[in-house]
Coordinates of C-alpha atoms in Angstrom, one line a residue:
Chain A
X1 CA 78.1 66.9 112.1
X2 CA 78.5 70.3 113.7
X3 CA 80.5 72.3 111.3
X4 CA 81.4 75.6 112.8
X5 CA 80.7 78.9 111.2
X6 CA 84.3 79.5 110.4
X7 CA 84.5 76.3 108.6
X8 CA 81.5 77.3 106.4
X9 CA 83.2 80.5 105.5
X10 CA 86.4 78.6 104.7
X11 CA 84.5 76.1 102.5
X12 CA 82.7 79.0 100.7
X13 CA 85.9 80.8 100.1
X14 CA 87.6 77.7 98.8
X15 CA 84.7 76.9 96.5
X16 CA 84.7 80.3 95.0
X17 CA 88.5 80.4 94.5
X18 CA 89.1 77.0 93.1
X19 CA 86.0 75.3 91.9
X20 CA 83.9 78.1 90.3
X21 CA 84.2 79.1 86.7
X22 CA 84.0 82.8 86.5
X23 CA 82.4 85.2 83.9
X24 CA 82.5 88.9 83.6
X25 CA 80.4 90.5 86.3
X26 CA 79.2 93.3 84.0
X27 CA 78.0 90.8 81.4
X28 CA 76.0 89.1 84.0
X29 CA 74.5 92.3 85.4
X30 CA 73.7 93.6 81.9
X31 CA 72.1 90.3 80.9
X32 CA 69.9 90.2 84.0
X33 CA 69.0 93.8 83.5
X34 CA 68.0 93.2 79.9
X35 CA 66.0 90.2 81.0
X36 CA 64.0 92.2 83.6
X37 CA 63.4 95.1 81.2
X38 CA 62.1 92.7 78.5
X39 CA 59.8 91.0 81.0
X40 CA 58.4 94.4 81.9
X41 CA 57.8 95.2 78.3
X42 CA 56.1 91.9 77.6
X43 CA 53.9 91.6 80.7
X44 CA 53.3 95.3 81.5
X45 CA 52.3 94.4 85.0
X46 CA 54.8 94.5 87.8
X47 CA 53.1 91.9 90.0
X48 CA 53.2 89.5 87.1
X49 CA 56.8 90.3 86.4
X50 CA 57.6 89.5 90.0
X51 CA 55.8 86.2 89.7
X52 CA 57.6 85.3 86.5
X53 CA 61.0 86.2 88.0
X54 CA 60.3 83.9 90.9
X55 CA 59.2 81.1 88.6
X56 CA 62.4 81.5 86.6
X57 CA 64.4 81.4 89.8
X58 CA 62.6 78.3 90.9
X59 CA 63.7 76.5 87.7
X60 CA 67.2 77.7 88.2
X61 CA 67.3 76.7 91.9
X62 CA 66.2 73.1 91.2
X63 CA 69.2 72.6 89.0
X64 CA 71.6 74.8 91.0
X65 CA 71.3 72.7 94.1
X66 CA 72.7 69.6 92.3
X67 CA 75.7 71.6 91.1
X68 CA 76.2 73.0 94.6
X69 CA 76.0 69.6 96.4
X70 CA 78.3 68.0 93.8
X71 CA 81.0 70.7 94.3
X72 CA 80.7 71.2 98.0
X73 CA 80.1 67.7 99.2
X74 CA 78.2 69.1 102.2
X75 CA 76.2 66.7 104.3
X76 CA 72.7 67.2 105.4
X77 CA 72.0 70.2 107.6
X78 CA 70.9 69.3 111.1
X79 CA 68.4 72.2 111.5
X80 CA 67.0 75.1 109.8
X81 CA 69.4 77.4 111.5
X82 CA 72.3 75.5 109.8
X83 CA 70.4 75.8 106.5
X84 CA 70.6 79.6 106.8
X85 CA 74.3 79.5 107.6
X86 CA 75.1 77.2 104.7
X87 CA 73.0 79.2 102.2
X88 CA 74.6 82.4 103.0
X89 CA 78.2 81.5 103.7
X90 CA 78.7 78.7 101.2
X91 CA 75.9 79.0 98.7
X92 CA 75.9 82.7 97.9
X93 CA 79.6 82.8 98.2
X94 CA 80.2 80.0 95.7
X95 CA 77.8 81.4 93.1
X96 CA 77.8 85.2 93.4
X97 CA 80.8 85.9 95.6
X98 CA 78.7 87.7 98.1
X99 CA 78.0 86.7 101.7
X100 CA 74.7 88.1 103.0
X101 CA 74.3 88.5 106.7
X102 CA 72.0 85.9 108.3
X103 CA 69.6 86.9 111.0
X104 CA 67.8 84.0 112.5
X105 CA 64.3 84.4 113.8
X106 CA 63.8 83.5 117.5
X107 CA 62.6 80.0 117.7
X108 CA 61.9 77.9 120.8
X109 CA 65.1 75.9 121.4
X110 CA 63.4 72.6 121.9
X111 CA 61.4 72.4 118.7
X112 CA 63.7 72.0 115.8
X113 CA 61.4 70.0 113.5
X114 CA 59.2 72.5 111.9
X115 CA 55.9 70.6 111.9
X116 CA 55.6 70.8 115.7
X117 CA 56.4 74.5 116.1
X118 CA 53.6 77.1 116.1
X119 CA 56.1 79.7 114.8
X120 CA 57.9 78.5 111.7
X121 CA 61.6 78.9 111.8
X122 CA 63.0 81.5 109.4
X123 CA 66.0 83.6 108.7
X124 CA 66.6 86.9 107.0
X125 CA 69.4 87.5 104.6
X126 CA 70.6 91.0 104.5
X127 CA 72.6 91.9 101.3
X128 CA 75.0 94.8 101.4
X129 CA 75.9 94.3 97.8
X130 CA 73.8 92.8 95.0
X131 CA 75.6 92.1 91.7
X132 CA 72.3 91.7 89.9
X133 CA 71.4 95.3 90.5
X134 CA 74.6 97.1 89.8
X135 CA 74.0 100.5 88.0
X136 CA 70.2 100.0 88.2
X137 CA 67.9 102.9 88.9
X138 CA 64.2 102.0 88.9
X139 CA 61.9 104.3 87.0
X140 CA 58.9 105.9 88.7
X141 CA 56.3 103.4 87.6
X142 CA 58.4 100.4 88.6
X143 CA 58.6 101.9 92.1
X144 CA 54.9 102.4 92.3
X145 CA 54.1 99.1 90.7
X146 CA 56.0 97.2 93.4
X147 CA 58.7 95.6 91.3
X148 CA 61.2 93.5 93.2
X149 CA 64.1 93.7 90.8
X150 CA 66.1 90.7 92.1
X151 CA 63.1 88.5 92.7
X152 CA 64.8 85.7 90.9
X153 CA 66.9 85.1 94.0
X154 CA 63.7 84.2 96.0
X155 CA 62.8 81.7 93.4
X156 CA 66.3 80.2 93.4
X157 CA 66.1 79.7 97.2
X158 CA 62.7 78.1 97.0
X159 CA 63.7 75.8 94.2
X160 CA 67.0 74.7 95.7
X161 CA 65.6 74.1 99.2
X162 CA 62.6 72.2 97.8
X163 CA 65.0 69.7 96.2
X164 CA 66.5 69.0 99.6
X165 CA 63.1 68.3 101.2
X166 CA 62.3 71.7 102.6
X167 CA 59.3 73.7 101.4
X168 CA 60.1 77.3 102.1
X169 CA 58.7 80.7 101.3
X170 CA 61.2 83.3 100.2
X171 CA 60.1 87.0 99.9
X172 CA 61.8 90.3 99.7
X173 CA 61.3 92.6 102.7
X174 CA 63.1 95.6 101.4
X175 CA 65.3 96.7 98.5
X176 CA 67.8 99.6 98.2
X177 CA 66.6 100.1 94.6
X178 CA 63.3 101.0 96.1
X179 CA 64.8 103.5 98.4
X180 CA 64.9 101.3 101.5
X181 CA 67.9 101.1 103.8
X182 CA 69.0 97.6 102.9
X183 CA 68.1 94.7 100.7
X184 CA 66.6 91.8 102.7
X185 CA 65.1 88.4 101.9
X186 CA 63.1 86.5 104.5
X187 CA 63.1 82.7 104.1
X188 CA 60.5 80.9 106.1
X189 CA 60.2 77.2 106.5
X190 CA 56.7 75.9 105.7
X191 CA 57.3 72.2 106.2
X192 CA 59.7 69.4 105.7
X193 CA 58.8 67.2 102.7
X194 CA 59.0 63.6 104.0
X195 CA 57.8 61.5 101.1
X196 CA 60.4 61.8 98.5
X197 CA 63.7 59.9 98.4
X198 CA 66.4 62.4 99.6
X199 CA 68.6 63.7 96.8
X200 CA 72.2 62.5 96.8
X201 CA 71.7 60.4 99.8
X202 CA 73.5 57.1 99.6
Chain B
X1 CA 80.8 133.5 85.5
X2 CA 78.8 130.7 84.1
X3 CA 79.5 127.5 82.2
X4 CA 77.1 125.7 79.9
X5 CA 77.3 122.0 79.4
X6 CA 75.6 120.1 76.6
X7 CA 75.7 116.3 76.1
X8 CA 75.0 115.5 72.5
X9 CA 74.2 112.1 71.1
X10 CA 75.9 110.9 67.9
X11 CA 73.0 112.4 65.9
X12 CA 73.6 115.8 67.6
X13 CA 70.4 115.5 69.8
X14 CA 71.0 117.2 73.1
X15 CA 70.5 114.6 75.8
X16 CA 71.3 116.8 78.8
X17 CA 72.0 120.5 79.4
X18 CA 73.3 122.3 82.4
X19 CA 74.1 125.8 83.3
X20 CA 76.5 126.3 86.2
X21 CA 77.5 129.5 87.9
X22 CA 81.0 129.3 89.1
X23 CA 81.7 130.7 92.5
X24 CA 85.4 130.9 91.9
X25 CA 87.0 134.4 91.5
X26 CA 87.9 134.6 87.9
X27 CA 90.9 136.4 86.5
X28 CA 89.3 139.0 84.3
X29 CA 90.8 138.7 80.9
X30 CA 89.7 141.6 78.8
X31 CA 89.5 140.6 75.2
X32 CA 90.3 143.2 72.5
X33 CA 86.8 142.9 71.0
X34 CA 84.9 143.7 74.3
X35 CA 87.0 146.8 74.9
X36 CA 85.8 148.2 71.6
X37 CA 82.1 148.0 72.7
X38 CA 80.2 151.0 73.9
X39 CA 80.4 151.6 77.7
X40 CA 76.7 150.8 78.3
X41 CA 77.1 147.1 77.4
X42 CA 78.3 145.7 80.7
X43 CA 77.2 142.1 80.8
X44 CA 79.0 139.4 79.0
X45 CA 76.0 138.5 77.0
X46 CA 75.6 142.1 76.0
X47 CA 79.0 142.0 74.3
X48 CA 78.0 139.0 72.2
X49 CA 74.5 140.2 71.5
X50 CA 75.6 143.7 70.6
X51 CA 78.3 142.5 68.4
X52 CA 75.9 140.2 66.6
X53 CA 72.9 142.3 66.2
X54 CA 74.6 145.7 66.1
X55 CA 71.5 147.1 67.9
X56 CA 71.4 149.8 70.4
X57 CA 69.0 148.2 72.8
X58 CA 69.3 144.6 74.0
X59 CA 66.2 142.8 75.0
X60 CA 63.6 143.4 72.4
X61 CA 65.9 143.4 69.3
X62 CA 67.8 140.3 70.2
X63 CA 64.6 138.3 70.1
X64 CA 63.9 139.5 66.6
X65 CA 67.5 139.3 65.5
X66 CA 67.6 135.6 66.3
X67 CA 64.2 134.8 64.9
X68 CA 66.0 133.8 61.7
X69 CA 68.4 131.5 63.4
X70 CA 68.2 128.0 62.0
X71 CA 65.5 126.1 63.7
X72 CA 68.0 123.7 65.2
X73 CA 69.4 126.2 67.6
X74 CA 66.0 127.3 68.9
X75 CA 64.7 123.8 69.4
X76 CA 67.7 122.6 71.2
X77 CA 67.7 122.2 75.0
X78 CA 64.6 120.1 74.7
X79 CA 65.9 118.5 77.9
X80 CA 65.8 120.9 80.8
X81 CA 66.2 124.6 80.0
X82 CA 67.8 126.4 82.8
X83 CA 69.0 130.0 82.9
X84 CA 67.8 133.2 81.4
X85 CA 65.5 134.0 78.6
X86 CA 66.8 135.1 75.2
X87 CA 70.4 134.6 76.2
X88 CA 69.7 130.9 76.0
X89 CA 69.3 131.1 72.2
X90 CA 72.7 132.7 71.9
X91 CA 74.3 130.0 73.9
X92 CA 72.6 127.3 72.0
X93 CA 73.6 128.9 68.7
X94 CA 77.2 129.1 69.8
X95 CA 77.2 125.4 70.8
X96 CA 75.5 124.4 67.6
X97 CA 78.0 126.4 65.5
X98 CA 80.9 124.9 67.2
X99 CA 79.9 121.3 66.2
X100 CA 81.6 121.7 62.8
X101 CA 84.8 122.7 64.5
X102 CA 84.5 119.8 66.9
X103 CA 84.1 117.3 64.1
X104 CA 87.1 118.7 62.3
X105 CA 89.2 118.5 65.4
X106 CA 88.0 115.0 66.0
X107 CA 89.2 113.9 62.6
X108 CA 92.7 115.3 63.3
X109 CA 93.1 114.6 67.0
X110 CA 92.4 111.1 68.2
X111 CA 92.3 112.0 71.9
X112 CA 89.1 112.1 73.8
X113 CA 89.5 115.5 75.4
X114 CA 89.7 118.1 72.7
X115 CA 90.6 121.3 74.4
X116 CA 89.3 124.5 73.1
X117 CA 87.9 123.9 69.7
X118 CA 86.1 127.1 69.0
X119 CA 86.0 130.6 70.2
X120 CA 83.2 133.1 70.0
X121 CA 83.8 136.6 71.4
X122 CA 84.3 135.8 75.0
X123 CA 83.0 132.3 74.9
X124 CA 85.4 129.4 74.5
X125 CA 84.0 126.0 73.5
X126 CA 85.7 122.9 74.8
X127 CA 84.8 119.5 73.7
X128 CA 85.1 115.9 74.8
X129 CA 84.3 113.0 72.6
X130 CA 83.6 109.5 73.8
X131 CA 84.2 106.2 72.1
X132 CA 80.5 105.9 71.3
X133 CA 80.6 109.3 69.5
X134 CA 78.9 111.2 72.3
X135 CA 80.0 114.8 72.4
X136 CA 80.2 116.8 75.6
X137 CA 80.3 120.5 74.8
X138 CA 81.3 123.0 77.4
X139 CA 80.9 126.8 76.9
X140 CA 83.1 128.8 79.3
X141 CA 84.6 132.2 79.5
X142 CA 87.8 131.6 81.4
X143 CA 90.7 129.3 80.7
X144 CA 90.7 126.3 83.0
X145 CA 92.1 123.3 81.0
X146 CA 92.9 121.0 83.9
X147 CA 89.7 121.7 85.8
X148 CA 87.7 121.2 82.6
X149 CA 89.5 118.0 81.8
X150 CA 88.7 116.6 85.3
X151 CA 85.1 117.7 85.0
X152 CA 84.8 116.0 81.6
X153 CA 86.2 112.8 83.0
X154 CA 83.8 112.9 85.9
X155 CA 80.8 113.6 83.6
X156 CA 82.0 110.7 81.4
X157 CA 82.0 108.3 84.3
X158 CA 78.6 109.4 85.5
X159 CA 77.3 109.1 81.9
X160 CA 78.6 105.5 81.7
X161 CA 76.9 104.6 84.9
X162 CA 73.7 106.1 83.6
X163 CA 73.7 104.2 80.3
X164 CA 74.5 100.9 82.2
X165 CA 71.1 101.2 83.8
X166 CA 68.9 98.7 82.0
X167 CA 65.9 101.0 82.2
X168 CA 67.7 103.7 80.3
X169 CA 67.1 103.6 76.5
X170 CA 70.2 104.6 74.6
X171 CA 70.3 108.1 73.1
X172 CA 67.3 109.4 74.9
X173 CA 67.3 112.5 77.1
X174 CA 68.9 111.8 80.5
X175 CA 66.3 112.5 83.2
X176 CA 67.9 110.8 86.1
X177 CA 68.0 113.0 89.1
X178 CA 71.0 111.1 90.6
X179 CA 73.0 112.0 87.5
X180 CA 71.9 115.6 87.6
X181 CA 72.9 116.0 91.3
X182 CA 76.2 114.4 90.7
X183 CA 77.1 116.4 87.6
X184 CA 76.3 119.6 89.6
X185 CA 78.5 118.5 92.4
X186 CA 81.3 117.8 90.0
X187 CA 80.8 121.2 88.4
X188 CA 81.1 122.9 91.7
X189 CA 84.2 121.0 92.5
X190 CA 86.1 121.5 89.2
X191 CA 84.7 124.6 87.6

C-alpha cells in the first residue's frame, strides 16, 4: 500500500498526541546524561563506551519495535526508501517527538531488493534537535576520544529493524556536540533476513 | 569603571570570577570619604588602599599591608584571575567580608535578588542567592539596580544550563568557555 508522505506525518502526529504516554523531557535528558557519564567512568575508553551504548540501544530497539507496531498498526514497508520515511516521520515522532530529515542515497530504480544491488540502499537522518543531548557540552578528552554521545539511537535503529527482517548498519556521521554542523546518522541496509517468520504477520 | 563578579558555592568556594570594564559613561558620584583623601590619590583603588593602609606610597606598602589578610582572601580566585596585581587582593577581601552581610540579609529577605548588601568606600556589593544556596556577588561602584538585576538573572540562567551538563560535577569551578563568553556578553549588555 503506497501511503503518502503526508499520511505518514499525520500518523506520526496522531500517535504522539493520543497514544503516547509522556514524561518530563528534562528527567529523560538528565537520566541519559547520567548514564553516559557513568559508562565513561566505568569503562574509561570512549570507543568501548560507544560500543556499549550501541548494545544498549540494540536491546531497546528489539523491544521498541513491538510497541511501535502495536500502536501504529503499520503494514510492511514495500522498499527501503519507505522504511526511511516511516522511521523518521512516524517512529521518531511517536517516541521522541522529533522528525529528522531523511535523505535517501541514490539507488538504481530497478533494484529494490538489496541482495541484488551492488550499492546497498541507505538513508541519512539529519537531526536539527536531539532531546538526548540538551545542555550537554563534551569535555576535551571526550572530543578527542571519539565519543558519540547519542550512540544509543544507532543501536535502537539496528535492533528495531532487525526484528522486521532487515539487517542494517547505523552509524553517526557527524554530531553538533563535536562541533560539526549537524547531527547525522547513516542507516545502510546490509541484507534482508529471509529465514525467520515475520513478526506480527498474520 | 569596573565590575567584579564572583560565583560562590554553598561552601563559599569561588567557582567563577570575572572582571568587567564597563564602557558606559558613569555619573560620577563623589563620596564624602574620597573627597577627604589627598590630591595625589587619583585612582579608585588608591582611595580604598590609602584609607586602609594609611600609607603614603601605594604599590609596595599595599602588598605588605595585606600580607596579614586572612588566608581565605588571598587564596580566592582559584578559578581564573583576571585584572591587575595587588588590587585583586583588595577586591577579594571586600567580597569575602561582605559574605556575612549577605547571609544576614538572606535570613531576613526571602527574595533571590538582594540588592546592595554591603558598602566599602566606593565599592557597593550586590548579591543574588539561588535556591541551591549559590551566591553571586557583584562589586560595583555605581548604582544600577535594574541593570544588575537583569545581569544576575542572565547569569543565573547560564549557570543553570551549565550545571545541567552531565559532564559538569556540582560545585566545581566552572571552566566552560561557552559560559564565559555568554557571561561577558551579558555583562556588556547590562552593566
